[in-house]
Every structure is written in C-alpha cells, then in structure tokens.
Amino acid sequence: MSIIAIVGNKGGTGKTTLALNLAAGLAQRDGVVIIDADPQQSAYQWRLVREQDETLPMVVAAAVGLKNSVQALARTHAHVVIDCPPSIKAPQTEQALAMAEHALIPVQPSPMDLWATTHIARVVERLRPDNPALRACIVMSQIEPRTTLSRLMPDALAELDLPVVNTAIRRRSIHRHCILEGRTVYQAGRRGEAAAAEIDALIEEVLHHG
Ligand SMILES: Nc1ncnc2c1ncn2[C@@H]1O[C@H](COP(=O)(O)OP(=O)(O)OP(=O)(O)O)[C@@H](O)[C@H]1O
Ligand SMILES: [Mg+2]
C-alpha cells in the first residue's frame, strides 16, 4: 500500500499529467485511485472526458475533506495518488505531505521553477516529526534533452536539499494529446510507448527500489 503525493510550488510543471499517468502505470498491476486535491479539479475534469471507460483509474475530487478521503480510500486501494494544487502553502499540499509515504515534485528546467522549489524542502523538514516515513524527491519534468537549460538542470537541482530521481520525464506532445482525449500514454499504443516506458521506469525507481 502506498500514498503518493504529487506536489509543487509552481503552476504548470506537469503535476496532474504525472499523477494521471503514474496512476495508470500502477493500475497495470494493482488497484489505484487518484485523489484530486486541487480546487481547479483538472484531474477530475480529465476523468469526465471518458467517464464510461472503466479501465481508467477512478478520480475522486477531494479538495475539501482530503484527509478523510485519503484514509478511507487507502483502505480499499493498493495505491492512492494525490494530485495537489500548485502551492506549498495550500492546506491540501500540507495535508497530503502529512499522510504520504512518497512525495514527487515535478520541476521544469526553468530558473523560476527551481526558485519556487527551494521552499518545499523546508516544509518537508517541518512536517518530518509528524510523518517520519515521508520520502520526498524531485522529478525532472518536461525535459528537452537538447536544450541548455535541460542539460544544466541536474547541477542546479543538486543545490536543493532534496534527492532527484534518475528517471526524467521528457516533454512529448503525446502527453498533451492523451490528456485532451481523456486517456493516458498507456492507451496511446505505439505513439505512447516511449512515454509509458519512462513512467514505468519512474515507478520502478521510486516505489520498488526507493
Ligand atoms: N511530459 C510532458 N510533455 C509534454 N507536455 C506536458 C508534459 N507534462 C505536462 N505537459 C503539459 O503542460 C501543461 C501543464 O501540465 P499539468 O496540467 O500536468 O501541470 P500542473 O503542474 O498540474 O499544472 P497546475 O499547477 O495548473 O495544476 C499541460 O498543457 C500539459 O499537457
Ligand atoms: Mg494540476
């Protein structure tokens, strides 16, 4: 059983995209539920696009009453993936961090994203006495390997007080297409293979060896 919070302190880094795809990857083996803790309800909206498709993980909107929802759903699902709002100060982010075993923090290759992330390590440390088991790590998100910023990213991230996952999520247009269609890269056939392999590698690294 694992509770995985996808958190961040910046909008548009790829939290929701990661939450949905991570849940779909985990669902290949185990029961998974996505909890949408963001009042924007992006994950919840995504699920409505293909509401009748029972092969996709369930999304529960719980920006209000998050703690009770997580506790209840963790009893009936092997994995609970929580998609958080884009602020470390949001009460939902704190509540998710207080309950999670894993926190994944997608960070884009941009200075503004890096600066916004420095606060997260402090909040994780502050919550440590209440949740000593929490493992928080950064996931490089929307990486374009050929750009200078992407290449400089590992060095820049080394300055933050949080471990960085080896598996990086590349920027791929298939991610956008899939969200638009209410799917994940796992339902995109060959076009989604490379992206799905990345998510599988992330699951392996963080949940099975982390
Ligand atoms: N790996 C990726 N490759 C290409 N596009 C991506 C990728 N990840 C996310 N995106 C796109 O970037 C935009 C922001 O992604 P997403 O909504 O997942 O971020 P977010 O961190 O949840 O945003 P918010 O802070 O508003 O909740 C979306 O248009 C999404 O399709
Ligand atoms: Mg989001």
mmCIF file of C-alpha atoms and ligand atoms in Angstrom:
data_model
loop_
_atom_site.group_PDB
_atom_site.id
_atom_site.type_symbol
_atom_site.label_atom_id
_atom_site.label_comp_id
_atom_site.label_asym_id
_atom_site.label_seq_id
_atom_site.Cartn_x
_atom_site.Cartn_y
_atom_site.Cartn_z
ATOM 1 C CA MET A 1 0.000 0.000 0.000
ATOM 2 C CA SER A 2 1.335 3.441 -0.825
ATOM 3 C CA ILE A 3 0.141 7.011 -0.679
ATOM 4 C CA ILE A 4 1.912 9.110 -3.290
ATOM 5 C CA ALA A 5 1.502 12.887 -3.298
ATOM 6 C CA ILE A 6 2.364 14.857 -6.419
ATOM 7 C CA VAL A 7 3.243 18.297 -5.118
ATOM 8 C CA GLY A 8 4.825 21.534 -6.224
ATOM 9 C CA ASN A 9 5.085 25.225 -5.641
ATOM 10 C CA LYS A 10 4.599 26.340 -9.220
ATOM 11 C CA GLY A 11 1.813 26.072 -11.772
ATOM 12 C CA GLY A 12 2.055 24.044 -14.938
ATOM 13 C CA THR A 13 5.039 21.870 -14.045
ATOM 14 C CA GLY A 14 3.276 18.639 -15.003
ATOM 15 C CA LYS A 15 1.842 17.505 -11.649
ATOM 16 C CA THR A 16 -1.565 16.461 -12.967
ATOM 17 C CA THR A 17 -0.089 14.833 -16.081
ATOM 18 C CA LEU A 18 2.296 12.860 -13.893
ATOM 19 C CA ALA A 19 -0.419 11.928 -11.388
ATOM 20 C CA LEU A 20 -2.718 10.525 -14.090
ATOM 21 C CA ASN A 21 -0.009 8.621 -15.930
ATOM 22 C CA LEU A 22 1.608 7.325 -12.767
ATOM 23 C CA ALA A 23 -1.781 6.032 -11.623
ATOM 24 C CA ALA A 24 -2.346 4.357 -14.994
ATOM 25 C CA GLY A 25 1.083 2.733 -14.787
ATOM 26 C CA LEU A 26 0.438 1.468 -11.266
ATOM 27 C CA ALA A 27 -3.019 0.240 -12.316
ATOM 28 C CA GLN A 28 -1.382 -2.328 -14.611
ATOM 29 C CA ARG A 29 -0.637 -4.388 -11.502
ATOM 30 C CA ASP A 30 -2.604 -3.045 -8.536
ATOM 31 C CA GLY A 31 -5.753 -1.190 -7.542
ATOM 32 C CA VAL A 32 -5.279 2.560 -7.791
ATOM 33 C CA VAL A 33 -7.340 5.639 -7.049
ATOM 34 C CA ILE A 34 -6.477 9.231 -7.912
ATOM 35 C CA ILE A 35 -7.484 11.891 -5.416
ATOM 36 C CA ASP A 36 -7.834 15.337 -6.938
ATOM 37 C CA ALA A 37 -6.837 17.669 -4.110
ATOM 38 C CA ASP A 38 -6.690 20.737 -6.364
ATOM 39 C CA PRO A 39 -9.721 23.082 -6.279
ATOM 40 C CA GLN A 40 -9.094 23.575 -10.048
ATOM 41 C CA GLN A 41 -10.185 19.923 -10.470
ATOM 42 C CA SER A 42 -8.073 19.237 -13.575
ATOM 43 C CA ALA A 43 -7.747 15.513 -12.862
ATOM 44 C CA TYR A 44 -11.459 15.241 -12.138
ATOM 45 C CA GLN A 45 -12.291 17.019 -15.418
ATOM 46 C CA TRP A 46 -9.945 14.698 -17.306
ATOM 47 C CA ARG A 47 -11.816 11.696 -15.930
ATOM 48 C CA LEU A 48 -15.170 13.073 -17.127
ATOM 49 C CA VAL A 49 -13.974 13.044 -20.770
ATOM 50 C CA ARG A 50 -14.187 9.244 -20.830
ATOM 51 C CA GLU A 51 -16.484 8.796 -17.896
ATOM 52 C CA GLN A 52 -17.798 5.424 -19.080
ATOM 53 C CA ASP A 53 -14.324 3.881 -19.557
ATOM 54 C CA GLU A 54 -13.928 1.600 -16.562
ATOM 55 C CA THR A 55 -10.371 0.637 -17.490
ATOM 56 C CA LEU A 56 -9.153 4.073 -16.366
ATOM 57 C CA PRO A 57 -8.430 4.716 -12.679
ATOM 58 C CA MET A 58 -11.135 6.376 -10.625
ATOM 59 C CA VAL A 59 -10.686 10.070 -9.750
ATOM 60 C CA VAL A 60 -12.203 11.370 -6.528
ATOM 61 C CA ALA A 61 -12.444 15.158 -6.124
ATOM 62 C CA ALA A 62 -11.484 15.920 -2.533
ATOM 63 C CA ALA A 63 -10.040 19.410 -2.190
ATOM 64 C CA VAL A 64 -12.421 19.573 0.768
ATOM 65 C CA GLY A 65 -12.257 16.701 3.248
ATOM 66 C CA LEU A 66 -8.956 15.462 1.853
ATOM 67 C CA LYS A 67 -7.755 13.700 4.992
ATOM 68 C CA ASN A 68 -10.899 11.602 5.402
ATOM 69 C CA SER A 69 -10.946 10.703 1.708
ATOM 70 C CA VAL A 70 -7.328 9.568 1.733
ATOM 71 C CA GLN A 71 -7.844 7.489 4.875
ATOM 72 C CA ALA A 72 -10.972 5.819 3.509
ATOM 73 C CA LEU A 73 -9.596 5.118 0.028
ATOM 74 C CA ALA A 74 -6.247 3.847 1.316
ATOM 75 C CA ARG A 75 -8.163 1.001 2.985
ATOM 76 C CA THR A 76 -9.558 -0.230 -0.318
ATOM 77 C CA HIS A 77 -6.787 0.535 -2.853
ATOM 78 C CA ALA A 78 -3.182 -0.578 -3.100
ATOM 79 C CA HIS A 79 -2.103 2.901 -4.214
ATOM 80 C CA VAL A 80 -3.534 6.352 -3.634
ATOM 81 C CA VAL A 81 -2.145 9.069 -5.903
ATOM 82 C CA ILE A 82 -2.895 12.623 -4.723
ATOM 83 C CA ASP A 83 -2.736 15.463 -7.257
ATOM 84 C CA CYS A 84 -2.054 18.661 -5.277
ATOM 85 C CA PRO A 85 -2.611 22.351 -6.053
ATOM 86 C CA PRO A 86 0.369 24.393 -7.288
ATOM 87 C CA SER A 87 1.353 25.838 -3.930
ATOM 88 C CA ILE A 88 3.259 24.530 -0.966
ATOM 89 C CA LYS A 89 1.176 26.867 1.194
ATOM 90 C CA ALA A 90 -2.118 25.305 0.140
ATOM 91 C CA PRO A 91 -3.683 23.385 3.029
ATOM 92 C CA GLN A 92 -4.235 20.419 0.683
ATOM 93 C CA THR A 93 -0.495 20.193 -0.049
ATOM 94 C CA GLU A 94 0.345 20.142 3.669
ATOM 95 C CA GLN A 95 -2.341 17.557 4.380
ATOM 96 C CA ALA A 96 -1.113 15.357 1.522
ATOM 97 C CA LEU A 97 2.507 15.624 2.691
ATOM 98 C CA ALA A 98 1.441 14.759 6.233
ATOM 99 C CA MET A 99 -0.094 11.469 5.044
ATOM 100 C CA ALA A 100 2.059 10.380 2.108
ATOM 101 C CA GLU A 101 4.884 7.887 2.023
ATOM 102 C CA HIS A 102 6.179 9.337 -1.235
ATOM 103 C CA ALA A 103 6.096 12.901 -2.490
ATOM 104 C CA LEU A 104 7.075 13.503 -6.096
ATOM 105 C CA ILE A 105 7.867 17.073 -7.061
ATOM 106 C CA PRO A 106 7.929 17.682 -10.814
ATOM 107 C CA VAL A 107 10.243 20.569 -11.677
ATOM 108 C CA GLN A 108 10.662 22.055 -15.138
ATOM 109 C CA PRO A 109 14.005 23.216 -16.498
ATOM 110 C CA SER A 110 13.452 26.890 -15.703
ATOM 111 C CA PRO A 111 15.072 29.123 -13.080
ATOM 112 C CA MET A 112 11.668 30.231 -11.774
ATOM 113 C CA ASP A 113 10.677 26.644 -11.150
ATOM 114 C CA LEU A 114 13.899 25.962 -9.305
ATOM 115 C CA TRP A 115 13.480 29.008 -7.086
ATOM 116 C CA ALA A 116 9.899 28.043 -6.268
ATOM 117 C CA THR A 117 11.092 24.598 -5.227
ATOM 118 C CA THR A 118 13.515 25.734 -2.523
ATOM 119 C CA HIS A 119 10.607 26.209 -0.078
ATOM 120 C CA ILE A 120 9.454 22.611 -0.439
ATOM 121 C CA ALA A 121 12.467 21.061 1.281
ATOM 122 C CA ARG A 122 11.810 23.283 4.307
ATOM 123 C CA VAL A 123 8.153 22.282 4.531
ATOM 124 C CA VAL A 124 9.073 18.602 4.233
ATOM 125 C CA GLU A 125 11.521 19.004 7.118
ATOM 126 C CA ARG A 126 8.961 20.866 9.207
ATOM 127 C CA LEU A 127 6.465 18.021 8.716
ATOM 128 C CA ARG A 128 9.113 15.343 9.366
ATOM 129 C CA PRO A 129 8.238 14.790 13.077
ATOM 130 C CA ASP A 130 4.605 14.053 12.127
ATOM 131 C CA ASN A 131 5.483 11.909 9.117
ATOM 132 C CA PRO A 132 8.967 10.431 9.525
ATOM 133 C CA ALA A 133 8.391 7.888 6.737
ATOM 134 C CA LEU A 134 7.900 10.511 4.016
ATOM 135 C CA ARG A 135 10.309 10.266 1.102
ATOM 136 C CA ALA A 136 10.238 13.400 -0.999
ATOM 137 C CA CYS A 137 12.104 13.667 -4.263
ATOM 138 C CA ILE A 138 12.284 15.831 -7.332
ATOM 139 C CA VAL A 139 11.303 14.538 -10.761
ATOM 140 C CA MET A 140 12.718 16.435 -13.714
ATOM 141 C CA SER A 141 9.681 17.273 -15.823
ATOM 142 C CA GLN A 142 9.086 18.334 -19.437
ATOM 143 C CA ILE A 143 12.773 17.880 -20.213
ATOM 144 C CA GLU A 144 14.071 18.603 -23.710
ATOM 145 C CA PRO A 145 17.454 16.914 -23.714
ATOM 146 C CA ARG A 146 18.985 19.122 -26.392
ATOM 147 C CA THR A 147 18.354 22.444 -24.667
ATOM 148 C CA THR A 148 20.969 24.088 -22.486
ATOM 149 C CA LEU A 149 18.563 24.585 -19.592
ATOM 150 C CA SER A 150 17.685 20.904 -19.545
ATOM 151 C CA ARG A 151 21.367 19.964 -19.595
ATOM 152 C CA LEU A 152 22.160 22.345 -16.741
ATOM 153 C CA MET A 153 19.254 21.057 -14.692
ATOM 154 C CA PRO A 154 20.968 18.207 -12.750
ATOM 155 C CA ASP A 155 23.663 20.604 -11.449
ATOM 156 C CA ALA A 156 21.112 23.253 -10.495
ATOM 157 C CA LEU A 157 18.951 20.689 -8.701
ATOM 158 C CA ALA A 158 21.953 19.398 -6.755
ATOM 159 C CA GLU A 159 21.844 22.676 -4.807
ATOM 160 C CA LEU A 160 18.386 21.883 -3.426
ATOM 161 C CA ASP A 161 18.082 19.802 -0.273
ATOM 162 C CA LEU A 162 16.011 17.103 -1.922
ATOM 163 C CA PRO A 163 17.076 13.964 -3.809
ATOM 164 C CA VAL A 164 16.485 13.905 -7.567
ATOM 165 C CA VAL A 165 15.051 10.810 -9.227
ATOM 166 C CA ASN A 166 17.254 9.477 -12.047
ATOM 167 C CA THR A 167 14.313 8.948 -14.373
ATOM 168 C CA ALA A 168 13.378 12.224 -16.071
ATOM 169 C CA ILE A 169 10.050 12.861 -17.789
ATOM 170 C CA ARG A 170 10.616 14.262 -21.266
ATOM 171 C CA ARG A 171 8.426 16.790 -22.963
ATOM 172 C CA ARG A 172 6.422 14.810 -25.512
ATOM 173 C CA SER A 173 3.390 16.019 -27.426
ATOM 174 C CA ILE A 174 1.672 12.673 -26.856
ATOM 175 C CA HIS A 175 1.153 13.708 -23.228
ATOM 176 C CA ARG A 176 -0.948 16.695 -24.306
ATOM 177 C CA HIS A 177 -2.906 14.638 -26.856
ATOM 178 C CA CYS A 178 -3.714 11.987 -24.315
ATOM 179 C CA ILE A 179 -4.951 14.438 -21.674
ATOM 180 C CA LEU A 180 -7.173 16.071 -24.294
ATOM 181 C CA GLU A 181 -8.660 12.681 -25.189
ATOM 182 C CA GLY A 182 -9.222 11.685 -21.567
ATOM 183 C CA ARG A 183 -6.581 8.962 -21.764
ATOM 184 C CA THR A 184 -3.050 8.320 -20.585
ATOM 185 C CA VAL A 185 0.015 7.394 -22.607
ATOM 186 C CA TYR A 186 -0.724 3.746 -21.739
ATOM 187 C CA GLN A 187 -3.789 3.880 -24.002
ATOM 188 C CA ALA A 188 -1.933 5.518 -26.918
ATOM 189 C CA GLY A 189 -0.479 2.361 -28.478
ATOM 190 C CA ARG A 190 2.916 2.709 -30.137
ATOM 191 C CA ARG A 191 2.769 6.507 -30.024
ATOM 192 C CA GLY A 192 2.754 6.356 -26.246
ATOM 193 C CA GLU A 193 5.321 3.609 -25.784
ATOM 194 C CA ALA A 194 8.365 5.758 -25.030
ATOM 195 C CA ALA A 195 6.429 7.974 -22.624
ATOM 196 C CA ALA A 196 4.901 4.954 -20.861
ATOM 197 C CA ALA A 197 8.348 3.352 -20.545
ATOM 198 C CA GLU A 198 9.502 6.483 -18.716
ATOM 199 C CA ILE A 199 6.618 6.266 -16.270
ATOM 200 C CA ASP A 200 7.336 2.551 -15.737
ATOM 201 C CA ALA A 201 10.979 3.390 -15.016
ATOM 202 C CA LEU A 202 9.908 6.043 -12.527
ATOM 203 C CA ILE A 203 7.608 3.577 -10.743
ATOM 204 C CA GLU A 204 10.384 1.016 -10.602
ATOM 205 C CA GLU A 205 12.919 3.513 -9.287
ATOM 206 C CA VAL A 206 10.746 5.256 -6.706
ATOM 207 C CA LEU A 207 8.320 2.620 -5.492
ATOM 208 C CA HIS A 208 10.134 -0.647 -5.945
ATOM 209 C CA HIS A 209 13.686 0.393 -5.122
ATOM 210 C CA GLY A 210 13.229 3.761 -3.454
HETATM 211 N N1 LIG B 1 5.865 15.484 -20.139
HETATM 212 C C1 LIG B 1 5.108 16.381 -20.784
HETATM 213 N N2 LIG B 1 5.260 16.570 -22.121
HETATM 214 C C2 LIG B 1 4.527 17.488 -22.775
HETATM 215 N N3 LIG B 1 3.612 18.275 -22.221
HETATM 216 C C3 LIG B 1 3.407 18.149 -20.891
HETATM 217 C C4 LIG B 1 4.129 17.189 -20.105
HETATM 218 N N4 LIG B 1 3.711 17.302 -18.826
HETATM 219 C C5 LIG B 1 2.764 18.251 -18.812
HETATM 220 N N5 LIG B 1 2.581 18.769 -20.039
HETATM 221 C C6 LIG B 1 1.663 19.856 -20.428
HETATM 222 O O1 LIG B 1 1.999 21.003 -19.647
HETATM 223 C C7 LIG B 1 0.820 21.673 -19.214
HETATM 224 C C8 LIG B 1 0.766 21.679 -17.684
HETATM 225 O O2 LIG B 1 0.679 20.328 -17.253
HETATM 226 P P1 LIG B 1 -0.174 19.919 -15.980
HETATM 227 O O3 LIG B 1 -1.545 20.476 -16.037
HETATM 228 O O4 LIG B 1 0.004 18.455 -15.809
HETATM 229 O O5 LIG B 1 0.671 20.695 -14.867
HETATM 230 P P2 LIG B 1 0.250 21.013 -13.359
HETATM 231 O O6 LIG B 1 1.531 21.127 -12.630
HETATM 232 O O7 LIG B 1 -0.722 20.017 -12.873
HETATM 233 O O8 LIG B 1 -0.460 22.415 -13.510
HETATM 234 P P3 LIG B 1 -1.272 23.186 -12.340
HETATM 235 O O9 LIG B 1 -0.195 23.741 -11.477
HETATM 236 O O10 LIG B 1 -2.057 24.227 -13.061
HETATM 237 O O11 LIG B 1 -2.100 22.186 -11.632
HETATM 238 C C9 LIG B 1 -0.345 20.924 -19.835
HETATM 239 O O12 LIG B 1 -0.678 21.566 -21.039
HETATM 240 C C10 LIG B 1 0.220 19.546 -20.119
HETATM 241 O O13 LIG B 1 -0.399 18.933 -21.212
HETATM 242 MG MG MG B 2 -2.568 20.291 -11.913
#
